[in-house]
N, CA, C and O atoms as a GROMACS GRO file, in nm:
protein
  632
    1MET      N    1   1.863   1.635   5.166
    1MET     CA    2   1.871   1.712   5.044
    1MET      C    3   1.919   1.855   5.069
    1MET      O    4   1.914   1.937   4.978
    2THR      N    5   1.964   1.884   5.186
    2THR     CA    6   2.006   2.021   5.212
    2THR      C    7   2.156   2.039   5.191
    2THR      O    8   2.210   2.144   5.228
    3GLU      N    9   2.224   1.943   5.134
    3GLU     CA   10   2.365   1.958   5.105
    3GLU      C   11   2.385   2.061   4.994
    3GLU      O   12   2.306   2.069   4.899
    4LEU      N   13   2.491   2.140   5.008
    4LEU     CA   14   2.521   2.238   4.904
    4LEU      C   15   2.572   2.165   4.780
    4LEU      O   16   2.656   2.076   4.790
    5ASP      N   17   2.522   2.204   4.667
    5ASP     CA   18   2.552   2.140   4.540
    5ASP      C   19   2.638   2.235   4.456
    5ASP      O   20   2.633   2.357   4.474
    6THR      N   21   2.713   2.179   4.364
    6THR     CA   22   2.794   2.266   4.278
    6THR      C   23   2.707   2.351   4.187
    6THR      O   24   2.754   2.452   4.134
    7ALA      N   25   2.582   2.312   4.166
    7ALA     CA   26   2.491   2.390   4.084
    7ALA      C   27   2.429   2.506   4.164
    7ALA      O   28   2.366   2.593   4.105
    8ASP      N   29   2.446   2.506   4.295
    8ASP     CA   30   2.390   2.611   4.379
    8ASP      C   31   2.472   2.739   4.364
    8ASP      O   32   2.594   2.735   4.361
    9PHE      N   33   2.403   2.851   4.355
    9PHE     CA   34   2.472   2.980   4.355
    9PHE      C   35   2.376   3.090   4.397
    9PHE      O   36   2.254   3.075   4.389
   10ALA      N   37   2.433   3.199   4.441
   10ALA     CA   38   2.358   3.320   4.473
   10ALA      C   39   2.435   3.438   4.417
   10ALA      O   40   2.557   3.445   4.429
   11VAL      N   41   2.363   3.531   4.355
   11VAL     CA   42   2.425   3.651   4.302
   11VAL      C   43   2.345   3.774   4.345
   11VAL      O   44   2.225   3.767   4.371
   12VAL      N   45   2.416   3.885   4.350
   12VAL     CA   46   2.352   4.014   4.372
   12VAL      C   47   2.363   4.092   4.241
   12VAL      O   48   2.467   4.092   4.175
   13VAL      N   49   2.253   4.158   4.204
   13VAL     CA   50   2.247   4.234   4.081
   13VAL      C   51   2.210   4.378   4.118
   13VAL      O   52   2.116   4.401   4.194
   14TYR      N   53   2.286   4.472   4.065
   14TYR     CA   54   2.260   4.612   4.097
   14TYR      C   55   2.304   4.700   3.981
   14TYR      O   56   2.380   4.657   3.894
   15ARG      N   57   2.254   4.823   3.981
   15ARG     CA   58   2.292   4.919   3.877
   15ARG      C   59   2.391   5.018   3.935
   15ARG      O   60   2.371   5.073   4.043
   16GLU      N   61   2.498   5.039   3.859
   16GLU     CA   62   2.599   5.136   3.898
   16GLU      C   63   2.641   5.211   3.774
   16GLU      O   64   2.677   5.150   3.673
   17ASP      N   65   2.635   5.342   3.779
   17ASP     CA   66   2.667   5.425   3.662
   17ASP      C   67   2.588   5.381   3.539
   17ASP      O   68   2.643   5.370   3.430
   18ASN      N   69   2.458   5.356   3.558
   18ASN     CA   70   2.367   5.316   3.450
   18ASN      C   71   2.403   5.185   3.382
   18ASN      O   72   2.361   5.161   3.269
   19ALA      N   73   2.480   5.102   3.448
   19ALA     CA   74   2.513   4.969   3.394
   19ALA      C   75   2.482   4.864   3.499
   19ALA      O   76   2.500   4.887   3.619
   20TRP      N   77   2.434   4.749   3.454
   20TRP     CA   78   2.407   4.638   3.545
   20TRP      C   79   2.538   4.572   3.587
   20TRP      O   80   2.627   4.551   3.505
   21GLU      N   81   2.548   4.541   3.714
   21GLU     CA   82   2.661   4.467   3.770
   21GLU      C   83   2.606   4.341   3.837
   21GLU      O   84   2.500   4.346   3.899
   22VAL      N   85   2.677   4.231   3.824
   22VAL     CA   86   2.637   4.104   3.887
   22VAL      C   87   2.758   4.046   3.956
   22VAL      O   88   2.865   4.032   3.896
   23GLU      N   89   2.742   4.014   4.084
   23GLU     CA   90   2.852   3.955   4.162
   23GLU      C   91   2.802   3.834   4.239
   23GLU      O   92   2.688   3.832   4.287
   24GLN      N   93   2.888   3.734   4.250
   24GLN     CA   94   2.851   3.616   4.329
   24GLN      C   95   2.849   3.650   4.477
   24GLN      O   96   2.925   3.735   4.525
   25LEU      N   97   2.760   3.583   4.548
   25LEU     CA   98   2.752   3.592   4.693
   25LEU      C   99   2.802   3.459   4.751
   25LEU      O  100   2.810   3.360   4.679
   26PRO      N  101   2.834   3.455   4.879
   26PRO     CA  102   2.879   3.329   4.940
   26PRO      C  103   2.776   3.218   4.923
   26PRO      O  104   2.656   3.241   4.937
   27ILE      N  105   2.823   3.099   4.893
   27ILE     CA  106   2.736   2.983   4.869
   27ILE      C  107   2.647   2.952   4.989
   27ILE      O  108   2.537   2.899   4.973
   28ALA      N  109   2.692   2.984   5.109
   28ALA     CA  110   2.613   2.958   5.230
   28ALA      C  111   2.479   3.032   5.227
   28ALA      O  112   2.385   2.991   5.294
   29LEU      N  113   2.471   3.140   5.152
   29LEU     CA  114   2.346   3.217   5.145
   29LEU      C  115   2.237   3.144   5.068
   29LEU      O  116   2.122   3.188   5.069
   30THR      N  117   2.270   3.033   5.002
   30THR     CA  118   2.166   2.954   4.936
   30THR      C  119   2.083   2.876   5.037
   30THR      O  120   1.989   2.806   5.000
   31GLU      N  121   2.118   2.888   5.165
   31GLU     CA  122   2.042   2.822   5.271
   31GLU      C  123   2.000   2.918   5.381
   31GLU      O  124   1.965   2.875   5.491
   32ASP      N  125   2.004   3.049   5.355
   32ASP     CA  126   1.983   3.146   5.463
   32ASP      C  127   1.913   3.271   5.411
   32ASP      O  128   1.978   3.363   5.362
   33LEU      N  129   1.780   3.276   5.422
   33LEU     CA  130   1.704   3.390   5.373
   33LEU      C  131   1.743   3.519   5.446
   33LEU      O  132   1.760   3.622   5.381
   34GLU      N  133   1.756   3.515   5.575
   34GLU     CA  134   1.791   3.634   5.651
   34GLU      C  135   1.929   3.687   5.609
   34GLU      O  136   1.946   3.808   5.591
   35GLY      N  137   2.025   3.598   5.593
   35GLY     CA  138   2.158   3.637   5.549
   35GLY      C  139   2.156   3.694   5.408
   35GLY      O  140   2.228   3.788   5.377
   36LEU      N  141   2.075   3.636   5.323
   36LEU     CA  142   2.062   3.683   5.186
   36LEU      C  143   2.005   3.825   5.182
   36LEU      O  144   2.057   3.911   5.111
   37VAL      N  145   1.900   3.848   5.258
   37VAL     CA  146   1.841   3.982   5.265
   37VAL      C  147   1.943   4.082   5.318
   37VAL      O  148   1.955   4.193   5.267
   38HIS      N  149   2.017   4.043   5.420
   38HIS     CA  150   2.120   4.130   5.477
   38HIS      C  151   2.226   4.166   5.373
   38HIS      O  152   2.266   4.282   5.361
   39ALA      N  153   2.272   4.066   5.298
   39ALA     CA  154   2.373   4.088   5.194
   39ALA      C  155   2.322   4.183   5.086
   39ALA      O  156   2.396   4.269   5.038
   40LEU      N  157   2.196   4.167   5.048
   40LEU     CA  158   2.139   4.254   4.944
   40LEU      C  159   2.125   4.398   4.993
   40LEU      O  160   2.143   4.492   4.915
   41ARG      N  161   2.093   4.414   5.119
   41ARG     CA  162   2.080   4.549   5.176
   41ARG      C  163   2.214   4.623   5.178
   41ARG      O  164   2.217   4.746   5.183
   42GLN      N  165   2.324   4.550   5.175
   42GLN     CA  166   2.457   4.611   5.178
   42GLN      C  167   2.496   4.671   5.044
   42GLN      O  168   2.596   4.743   5.036
   43GLN      N  169   2.420   4.642   4.938
   43GLN     CA  170   2.454   4.689   4.805
   43GLN      C  171   2.344   4.782   4.753
   43GLN      O  172   2.250   4.737   4.688
   44PRO      N  173   2.355   4.912   4.782
   44PRO     CA  174   2.254   5.004   4.731
   44PRO      C  175   2.260   5.013   4.579
   44PRO      O  176   2.364   4.992   4.518
   45SER      N  177   2.145   5.044   4.519
   45SER     CA  178   2.137   5.047   4.374
   45SER      C  179   2.023   5.136   4.329
   45SER      O  180   1.924   5.153   4.399
   46ILE      N  181   2.038   5.193   4.209
   46ILE     CA  182   1.930   5.266   4.145
   46ILE      C  183   1.823   5.163   4.106
   46ILE      O  184   1.854   5.067   4.036
   47GLY      N  185   1.702   5.181   4.150
   47GLY     CA  186   1.595   5.089   4.113
   47GLY      C  187   1.591   4.962   4.194
   47GLY      O  188   1.520   4.868   4.159
   48GLY      N  189   1.666   4.956   4.303
   48GLY     CA  190   1.662   4.838   4.390
   48GLY      C  191   1.767   4.734   4.356
   48GLY      O  192   1.814   4.724   4.243
   49THR      N  193   1.802   4.659   4.457
   49THR     CA  194   1.899   4.551   4.444
   49THR      C  195   1.824   4.420   4.422
   49THR      O  196   1.719   4.398   4.482
   50ILE      N  197   1.877   4.335   4.337
   50ILE     CA  198   1.815   4.207   4.305
   50ILE      C  199   1.905   4.094   4.353
   50ILE      O  200   2.027   4.102   4.339
   51GLY      N  201   1.846   3.992   4.410
   51GLY     CA  202   1.917   3.870   4.446
   51GLY      C  203   1.858   3.754   4.368
   51GLY      O  204   1.736   3.740   4.361
   52LEU      N  205   1.943   3.672   4.311
   52LEU     CA  206   1.899   3.554   4.238
   52LEU      C  207   1.972   3.433   4.294
   52LEU      O  208   2.095   3.435   4.309
   53VAL      N  209   1.897   3.328   4.325
   53VAL     CA  210   1.954   3.208   4.386
   53VAL      C  211   1.901   3.086   4.312
   53VAL      O  212   1.781   3.073   4.288
   54ALA      N  213   1.992   2.995   4.275
   54ALA     CA  214   1.955   2.866   4.219
   54ALA      C  215   1.996   2.759   4.318
   54ALA      O  216   2.108   2.760   4.369
   55VAL      N  217   1.904   2.667   4.346
   55VAL     CA  218   1.934   2.559   4.439
   55VAL      C  219   1.910   2.426   4.370
   55VAL      O  220   1.798   2.390   4.334
   56GLY      N  221   2.021   2.354   4.351
   56GLY     CA  222   2.016   2.223   4.288
   56GLY      C  223   1.945   2.229   4.153
   56GLY      O  224   1.954   2.327   4.080
   57ASP      N  225   1.876   2.122   4.124
   57ASP     CA  226   1.796   2.113   4.002
   57ASP      C  227   1.650   2.144   4.032
   57ASP      O  228   1.563   2.122   3.948
   58ASP      N  229   1.623   2.196   4.154
   58ASP     CA  230   1.486   2.203   4.201
   58ASP      C  231   1.414   2.337   4.188
   58ASP      O  232   1.299   2.341   4.146
   59PHE      N  233   1.479   2.446   4.224
   59PHE     CA  234   1.406   2.573   4.228
   59PHE      C  235   1.500   2.691   4.224
   59PHE      O  236   1.622   2.677   4.239
   60PHE      N  237   1.441   2.808   4.204
   60PHE     CA  238   1.516   2.933   4.216
   60PHE      C  239   1.437   3.032   4.299
   60PHE      O  240   1.316   3.019   4.319
   61VAL      N  241   1.510   3.131   4.347
   61VAL     CA  242   1.452   3.238   4.428
   61VAL      C  243   1.497   3.370   4.367
   61VAL      O  244   1.611   3.385   4.325
   62ALA      N  245   1.404   3.465   4.362
   62ALA     CA  246   1.437   3.601   4.322
   62ALA      C  247   1.391   3.693   4.435
   62ALA      O  248   1.279   3.683   4.485
   63LEU      N  249   1.480   3.783   4.473
   63LEU     CA  250   1.448   3.884   4.573
   63LEU      C  251   1.477   4.021   4.514
   63LEU      O  252   1.564   4.036   4.428
   64ARG      N  253   1.403   4.119   4.561
   64ARG     CA  254   1.429   4.255   4.515
   64ARG      C  255   1.408   4.350   4.632
   64ARG      O  256   1.304   4.350   4.697
   65MET      N  257   1.508   4.430   4.656
   65MET     CA  258   1.503   4.528   4.763
   65MET      C  259   1.466   4.663   4.702
   65MET      O  260   1.540   4.715   4.618
   66LEU      N  261   1.354   4.718   4.743
   66LEU     CA  262   1.311   4.851   4.699
   66LEU      C  263   1.288   4.933   4.825
   66LEU      O  264   1.186   4.918   4.892
   67ALA      N  265   1.384   5.019   4.856
   67ALA     CA  266   1.383   5.096   4.983
   67ALA      C  267   1.376   4.996   5.098
   67ALA      O  268   1.466   4.913   5.112
   68ASP      N  269   1.273   5.003   5.180
   68ASP     CA  270   1.260   4.911   5.294
   68ASP      C  271   1.179   4.786   5.260
   68ASP      O  272   1.164   4.698   5.344
   69GLU      N  273   1.128   4.780   5.139
   69GLU     CA  274   1.043   4.669   5.098
   69GLU      C  275   1.127   4.553   5.043
   69GLU      O  276   1.224   4.574   4.970
   70VAL      N  277   1.088   4.431   5.081
   70VAL     CA  278   1.155   4.311   5.030
   70VAL      C  279   1.052   4.232   4.949
   70VAL      O  280   0.954   4.181   5.004
   71LEU      N  281   1.075   4.223   4.819
   71LEU     CA  282   0.989   4.144   4.731
   71LEU      C  283   1.054   4.008   4.712
   71LEU      O  284   1.174   3.999   4.689
   72VAL      N  285   0.974   3.902   4.723
   72VAL     CA  286   1.027   3.766   4.717
   72VAL      C  287   0.946   3.682   4.620
   72VAL      O  288   0.823   3.687   4.620
   73PHE      N  289   1.015   3.605   4.537
   73PHE     CA  290   0.951   3.510   4.446
   73PHE      C  291   1.021   3.375   4.461
   73PHE      O  292   1.144   3.368   4.457
   74LEU      N  293   0.944   3.270   4.477
   74LEU     CA  294   0.993   3.133   4.486
   74LEU      C  295   0.935   3.055   4.370
   74LEU      O  296   0.813   3.050   4.354
   75SER      N  297   1.019   2.996   4.288
   75SER     CA  298   0.972   2.930   4.165
   75SER      C  299   0.887   2.807   4.192
   75SER      O  300   0.803   2.772   4.109
   76ASP      N  301   0.906   2.741   4.304
   76ASP     CA  302   0.828   2.620   4.333
   76ASP      C  303   0.815   2.599   4.483
   76ASP      O  304   0.910   2.559   4.550
   77VAL      N  305   0.696   2.626   4.534
   77VAL     CA  306   0.671   2.615   4.678
   77VAL      C  307   0.686   2.470   4.728
   77VAL      O  308   0.709   2.449   4.847
   78THR      N  309   0.674   2.373   4.640
   78THR     CA  310   0.688   2.234   4.683
   78THR      C  311   0.831   2.202   4.726
   78THR      O  312   0.854   2.103   4.796
   79ALA      N  313   0.926   2.285   4.686
   79ALA     CA  314   1.066   2.266   4.728
   79ALA      C  315   1.081   2.284   4.879
   79ALA      O  316   1.181   2.241   4.937
   80SER      N  317   0.983   2.348   4.942
   80SER     CA  318   0.991   2.373   5.086
   80SER      C  319   0.985   2.245   5.168
   80SER      O  320   1.017   2.246   5.287
   81VAL      N  321   0.944   2.136   5.107
   81VAL     CA  322   0.943   2.008   5.176
   81VAL      C  323   1.085   1.958   5.199
   81VAL      O  324   1.113   1.894   5.300
   82ASP      N  325   1.176   1.986   5.104
   82ASP     CA  326   1.311   1.931   5.108
   82ASP      C  327   1.423   2.032   5.131
   82ASP      O  328   1.532   1.993   5.172
   83TRP      N  329   1.400   2.160   5.107
   83TRP     CA  330   1.508   2.257   5.107
   83TRP      C  331   1.487   2.367   5.211
   83TRP      O  332   1.378   2.421   5.225
   84VAL      N  333   1.592   2.398   5.285
   84VAL     CA  334   1.588   2.496   5.393
   84VAL      C  335   1.546   2.635   5.344
   84VAL      O  336   1.456   2.696   5.401
   85LEU      N  337   1.609   2.685   5.239
   85LEU     CA  338   1.579   2.819   5.190
   85LEU      C  339   1.433   2.829   5.144
   85LEU      O  340   1.365   2.926   5.176
   86ALA      N  341   1.386   2.730   5.072
   86ALA     CA  342   1.247   2.731   5.026
   86ALA      C  343   1.151   2.731   5.144
   86ALA      O  344   1.049   2.800   5.142
   87ARG      N  345   1.183   2.654   5.248
   87ARG     CA  346   1.099   2.650   5.368
   87ARG      C  347   1.098   2.786   5.437
   87ARG      O  348   0.993   2.832   5.481
   88GLN      N  349   1.214   2.851   5.445
   88GLN     CA  350   1.222   2.983   5.506
   88GLN      C  351   1.137   3.084   5.428
   88GLN      O  352   1.074   3.171   5.488
   89ILE      N  353   1.137   3.074   5.298
   89ILE     CA  354   1.058   3.167   5.215
   89ILE      C  355   0.909   3.141   5.232
   89ILE      O  356   0.831   3.235   5.242
   90VAL      N  357   0.870   3.016   5.234
   90VAL     CA  358   0.729   2.982   5.256
   90VAL      C  359   0.683   3.038   5.391
   90VAL      O  360   0.573   3.092   5.401
   91GLU      N  361   0.767   3.024   5.493
   91GLU     CA  362   0.732   3.080   5.624
   91GLU      C  363   0.727   3.233   5.618
   91GLU      O  364   0.637   3.293   5.676
   92TYR      N  365   0.823   3.296   5.549
   92TYR     CA  366   0.826   3.441   5.534
   92TYR      C  367   0.698   3.491   5.465
   92TYR      O  368   0.642   3.594   5.503
   93LEU      N  369   0.652   3.417   5.366
   93LEU     CA  370   0.531   3.452   5.291
   93LEU      C  371   0.404   3.410   5.365
   93LEU      O  372   0.293   3.438   5.319
   94GLU      N  373   0.421   3.344   5.479
   94GLU     CA  374   0.310   3.296   5.562
   94GLU      C  375   0.219   3.201   5.485
   94GLU      O  376   0.096   3.212   5.490
   95LEU      N  377   0.281   3.108   5.413
   95LEU     CA  378   0.209   3.005   5.338
   95LEU      C  379   0.223   2.872   5.411
   95LEU      O  380   0.306   2.857   5.500
   96ASP      N  381   0.141   2.777   5.372
   96ASP     CA  382   0.150   2.643   5.427
   96ASP      C  383   0.247   2.559   5.344
   96ASP      O  384   0.257   2.577   5.222
   97ILE      N  385   0.317   2.468   5.412
   97ILE     CA  386   0.400   2.370   5.342
   97ILE      C  387   0.303   2.282   5.263
   97ILE      O  388   0.202   2.237   5.318
   98PRO      N  389   0.331   2.256   5.135
   98PRO     CA  390   0.239   2.175   5.055
   98PRO      C  391   0.224   2.033   5.112
   98PRO      O  392   0.316   1.978   5.172
   99ASP      N  393   0.106   1.977   5.091
   99ASP     CA  394   0.085   1.839   5.134
   99ASP      C  395   0.121   1.744   5.020
   99ASP      O  396   0.153   1.787   4.909
  100ASP      N  397   0.116   1.614   5.048
  100ASP     CA  398   0.160   1.513   4.952
  100ASP      C  399   0.088   1.522   4.817
  100ASP      O  400   0.147   1.491   4.714
  101GLU      N  401  -0.038   1.562   4.818
  101GLU     CA  402  -0.116   1.568   4.693
  101GLU      C  403  -0.066   1.679   4.600
  101GLU      O  404  -0.090   1.673   4.479
  102GLU      N  405   0.001   1.779   4.654
  102GLU     CA  406   0.047   1.891   4.573
  102GLU      C  407   0.191   1.876   4.524
  102GLU      O  408   0.238   1.958   4.445
  103LEU      N  409   0.261   1.773   4.569
  103LEU     CA  410   0.404   1.762   4.541
  103LEU      C  411   0.438   1.730   4.397
  103LEU      O  412   0.554   1.741   4.358
  104ASP      N  413   0.340   1.690   4.317
  104ASP     CA  414   0.370   1.660   4.176
  104ASP      C  415   0.343   1.780   4.085
  104ASP      O  416   0.345   1.767   3.962
  105GLN      N  417   0.318   1.897   4.144
  105GLN     CA  418   0.292   2.020   4.069
  105GLN      C  419   0.405   2.120   4.091
  105GLN      O  420   0.477   2.113   4.191
  106VAL      N  421   0.421   2.212   3.999
  106VAL     CA  422   0.511   2.325   4.019
  106VAL      C  423   0.423   2.442   4.060
  106VAL      O  424   0.337   2.487   3.983
  107LEU      N  425   0.445   2.491   4.181
  107LEU     CA  426   0.360   2.596   4.236
  107LEU      C  427   0.443   2.718   4.274
  107LEU      O  428   0.500   2.722   4.384
  108PRO      N  429   0.452   2.819   4.186
  108PRO     CA  430   0.527   2.939   4.223
  108PRO      C  431   0.454   3.014   4.334
  108PRO      O  432   0.333   3.002   4.350
  109ALA      N  433   0.530   3.093   4.410
  109ALA     CA  434   0.471   3.169   4.521
  109ALA      C  435   0.544   3.301   4.537
  109ALA      O  436   0.658   3.316   4.494
  110GLY      N  437   0.477   3.393   4.598
  110GLY     CA  438   0.538   3.522   4.626
  110GLY      C  439   0.494   3.628   4.528
  110GLY      O  440   0.385   3.620   4.470
  111ASP      N  441   0.578   3.727   4.508
  111ASP     CA  442   0.545   3.842   4.425
  111ASP      C  443   0.571   3.813   4.278
  111ASP      O  444   0.684   3.824   4.230
  112MET      N  445   0.466   3.775   4.208
  112MET     CA  446   0.477   3.741   4.065
  112MET      C  447   0.512   3.864   3.980
  112MET      O  448   0.560   3.849   3.868
  113SER      N  449   0.487   3.984   4.032
  113SER     CA  450   0.515   4.106   3.956
  113SER      C  451   0.648   4.170   3.998
  113SER      O  452   0.670   4.289   3.976
  114ILE      N  453   0.736   4.090   4.058
  114ILE     CA  454   0.863   4.139   4.111
  114ILE      C  455   0.945   4.215   4.007
  114ILE      O  456   1.016   4.309   4.042
  115PHE      N  457   0.936   4.176   3.880
  115PHE     CA  458   1.014   4.239   3.774
  115PHE      C  459   0.927   4.307   3.668
  115PHE      O  460   0.977   4.341   3.561
  116ALA      N  461   0.800   4.327   3.696
  116ALA     CA  462   0.707   4.383   3.597
  116ALA      C  463   0.753   4.520   3.548
  116ALA      O  464   0.742   4.550   3.430
  117ASP      N  465   0.804   4.603   3.639
  117ASP     CA  466   0.848   4.737   3.598
  117ASP      C  467   0.976   4.733   3.516
  117ASP      O  468   1.014   4.833   3.455
  118LEU      N  469   1.044   4.619   3.515
  118LEU     CA  470   1.166   4.604   3.437
  118LEU      C  471   1.142   4.531   3.305
  118LEU      O  472   1.235   4.508   3.228
  119GLY      N  473   1.016   4.495   3.278
  119GLY     CA  474   0.981   4.435   3.150
  119GLY      C  475   0.949   4.287   3.152
  119GLY      O  476   0.928   4.228   3.045
  120LEU      N  477   0.944   4.224   3.269
  120LEU     CA  478   0.910   4.082   3.278
  120LEU      C  479   0.780   4.071   3.358
  120LEU      O  480   0.781   4.084   3.481
  121ASP      N  481   0.670   4.046   3.289
  121ASP     CA  482   0.541   4.047   3.358
  121ASP      C  483   0.513   3.914   3.429
  121ASP      O  484   0.587   3.817   3.416
  122GLU      N  485   0.403   3.914   3.504
  122GLU     CA  486   0.364   3.799   3.586
  122GLU      C  487   0.344   3.672   3.505
  122GLU      O  488   0.385   3.564   3.547
  123MET      N  489   0.282   3.685   3.390
  123MET     CA  490   0.255   3.568   3.305
  123MET      C  491   0.386   3.505   3.257
  123MET      O  492   0.401   3.383   3.259
  124GLU      N  493   0.479   3.589   3.213
  124GLU     CA  494   0.608   3.538   3.164
  124GLU      C  495   0.686   3.470   3.277
  124GLU      O  496   0.744   3.364   3.257
  125LEU      N  497   0.687   3.532   3.394
  125LEU     CA  498   0.759   3.475   3.508
  125LEU      C  499   0.696   3.342   3.550
  125LEU      O  500   0.768   3.246   3.579
  126GLY      N  501   0.564   3.337   3.552
  126GLY     CA  502   0.495   3.213   3.586
  126GLY      C  503   0.522   3.102   3.485
  126GLY      O  504   0.546   2.987   3.523
  127ALA      N  505   0.518   3.137   3.357
  127ALA     CA  506   0.544   3.038   3.251
  127ALA      C  507   0.688   2.987   3.259
  127ALA      O  508   0.714   2.868   3.243
  128LEU      N  509   0.780   3.079   3.283
  128LEU     CA  510   0.921   3.041   3.291
  128LEU      C  511   0.947   2.948   3.409
  128LEU      O  512   1.017   2.848   3.396
  129SER      N  513   0.890   2.982   3.524
  129SER     CA  514   0.914   2.899   3.643
  129SER      C  515   0.847   2.762   3.633
  129SER      O  516   0.885   2.669   3.703
  130GLY      N  517   0.748   2.751   3.546
  130GLY     CA  518   0.680   2.623   3.527
  130GLY      C  519   0.734   2.540   3.412
  130GLY      O  520   0.682   2.432   3.384
  131ASP      N  521   0.838   2.587   3.345
  131ASP     CA  522   0.896   2.515   3.231
  131ASP      C  523   0.982   2.400   3.282
  131ASP      O  524   1.095   2.421   3.326
  132LEU      N  525   0.929   2.280   3.276
  132LEU     CA  526   0.997   2.162   3.329
  132LEU      C  527   1.118   2.119   3.246
  132LEU      O  528   1.193   2.031   3.288
  133ASP      N  529   1.138   2.179   3.130
  133ASP     CA  530   1.254   2.147   3.046
  133ASP      C  531   1.377   2.228   3.084
  133ASP      O  532   1.486   2.202   3.034
  134LEU      N  533   1.361   2.327   3.173
  134LEU     CA  534   1.472   2.412   3.212
  134LEU      C  535   1.514   2.386   3.356
  134LEU      O  536   1.431   2.359   3.443
  135TYR      N  537   1.644   2.395   3.381
  135TYR     CA  538   1.697   2.391   3.517
  135TYR      C  539   1.691   2.531   3.577
  135TYR      O  540   1.682   2.629   3.502
  136PRO      N  541   1.697   2.543   3.709
  136PRO     CA  542   1.690   2.675   3.772
  136PRO      C  543   1.793   2.775   3.720
  136PRO      O  544   1.761   2.893   3.701
  137ASP      N  545   1.916   2.730   3.696
  137ASP     CA  546   2.016   2.824   3.645
  137ASP      C  547   1.980   2.874   3.505
  137ASP      O  548   2.009   2.988   3.470
  138GLU      N  549   1.917   2.788   3.424
  138GLU     CA  550   1.874   2.828   3.290
  138GLU      C  551   1.757   2.926   3.298
  138GLU      O  552   1.748   3.019   3.218
  139MET      N  553   1.667   2.904   3.394
  139MET     CA  554   1.555   2.997   3.413
  139MET      C  555   1.607   3.134   3.454
  139MET      O  556   1.562   3.236   3.403
  140LEU      N  557   1.704   3.135   3.547
  140LEU     CA  558   1.761   3.262   3.591
  140LEU      C  559   1.838   3.331   3.479
  140LEU      O  560   1.833   3.454   3.468
  141ALA      N  561   1.907   3.254   3.396
  141ALA     CA  562   1.978   3.312   3.282
  141ALA      C  563   1.878   3.377   3.185
  141ALA      O  564   1.906   3.484   3.129
  142SER      N  565   1.764   3.314   3.167
  142SER     CA  566   1.661   3.369   3.081
  142SER      C  567   1.605   3.498   3.140
  142SER      O  568   1.582   3.596   3.068
  143ILE      N  569   1.582   3.499   3.269
  143ILE     CA  570   1.534   3.621   3.337
  143ILE      C  571   1.637   3.732   3.322
  143ILE      O  572   1.603   3.845   3.288
  144ALA      N  573   1.763   3.698   3.348
  144ALA     CA  574   1.871   3.798   3.339
  144ALA      C  575   1.878   3.857   3.198
  144ALA      O  576   1.893   3.978   3.182
  145LYS      N  577   1.868   3.773   3.098
  145LYS     CA  578   1.872   3.821   2.960
  145LYS      C  579   1.753   3.912   2.932
  145LYS      O  580   1.768   4.018   2.871
  146ARG      N  581   1.637   3.872   2.977
  146ARG     CA  582   1.514   3.949   2.954
  146ARG      C  583   1.521   4.086   3.023
  146ARG      O  584   1.469   4.184   2.971
  147LEU      N  585   1.587   4.092   3.140
  147LEU     CA  586   1.596   4.216   3.216
  147LEU      C  587   1.714   4.303   3.173
  147LEU      O  588   1.726   4.418   3.216
  148GLY      N  589   1.802   4.248   3.088
  148GLY     CA  590   1.909   4.328   3.032
  148GLY      C  591   2.047   4.310   3.093
  148GLY      O  592   2.138   4.387   3.064
  149PHE      N  593   2.063   4.207   3.177
  149PHE     CA  594   2.196   4.184   3.234
  149PHE      C  595   2.242   4.039   3.212
  149PHE      O  596   2.312   3.982   3.296
  150GLY      N  597   2.202   3.982   3.101
  150GLY     CA  598   2.236   3.843   3.070
  150GLY      C  599   2.386   3.817   3.064
  150GLY      O  600   2.434   3.719   3.121
  151ALA      N  601   2.460   3.903   2.994
  151ALA     CA  602   2.605   3.882   2.980
  151ALA      C  603   2.675   3.893   3.115
  151ALA      O  604   2.762   3.811   3.146
  152ALA      N  605   2.639   3.992   3.195
  152ALA     CA  606   2.701   4.009   3.328
  152ALA      C  607   2.665   3.891   3.418
  152ALA      O  608   2.748   3.847   3.498
  153PHE      N  609   2.544   3.839   3.406
  153PHE     CA  610   2.501   3.723   3.484
  153PHE      C  611   2.584   3.601   3.448
  153PHE      O  612   2.635   3.531   3.535
  154GLU      N  613   2.598   3.576   3.318
  154GLU     CA  614   2.676   3.460   3.271
  154GLU      C  615   2.821   3.468   3.321
  154GLU      O  616   2.877   3.367   3.365
  155ARG      N  617   2.882   3.586   3.314
  155ARG     CA  618   3.018   3.602   3.362
  155ARG      C  619   3.028   3.572   3.512
  155ARG      O  620   3.124   3.510   3.557
  156ALA      N  621   2.930   3.617   3.588
  156ALA     CA  622   2.935   3.601   3.734
  156ALA      C  623   2.922   3.455   3.776
  156ALA      O  624   2.983   3.415   3.875
  157ILE      N  625   2.843   3.376   3.705
  157ILE     CA  626   2.823   3.239   3.751
  157ILE      C  627   2.923   3.140   3.692
  157ILE      O  628   2.924   3.022   3.730
  158GLU      N  629   3.006   3.185   3.599
  158GLU     CA  630   3.107   3.095   3.542
  158GLU      C  631   3.219   3.067   3.639
  158GLU      O  632   3.312   2.993   3.606
   0.00000   0.00000   0.00000
């Protein structure tokens, strides 16, 4: 299940001249947490740089660089059983890989308040990541819209 899918994407989000900018990152970064963090560090921004990654129909990742701090959110820790990036994030967060009894649940992990200062609180992020009617790209589009860069996000992933 680690094959790159056409639904997979990674973007960097940053503020420049008081406007949100969204640019695609190389598709290979959907399987490389270290490379993703490195790419985000290359794009300085007012209020931190954001990385958003959708992998298949299974999960999304949100990262935020604030000075030297790396905030990480994984929409479903159970994806770590099948996906390289999710496994790397679970290891980064020093969590255990879920066992078989937990695989039928959606279990978000990481910094639930990653976007709280931008207007998306922990409860909303948790509810969004647990919405089984949405695909990861739709969840990220909803986050982007809520944070104020929905149009730029849509243009970048088209």
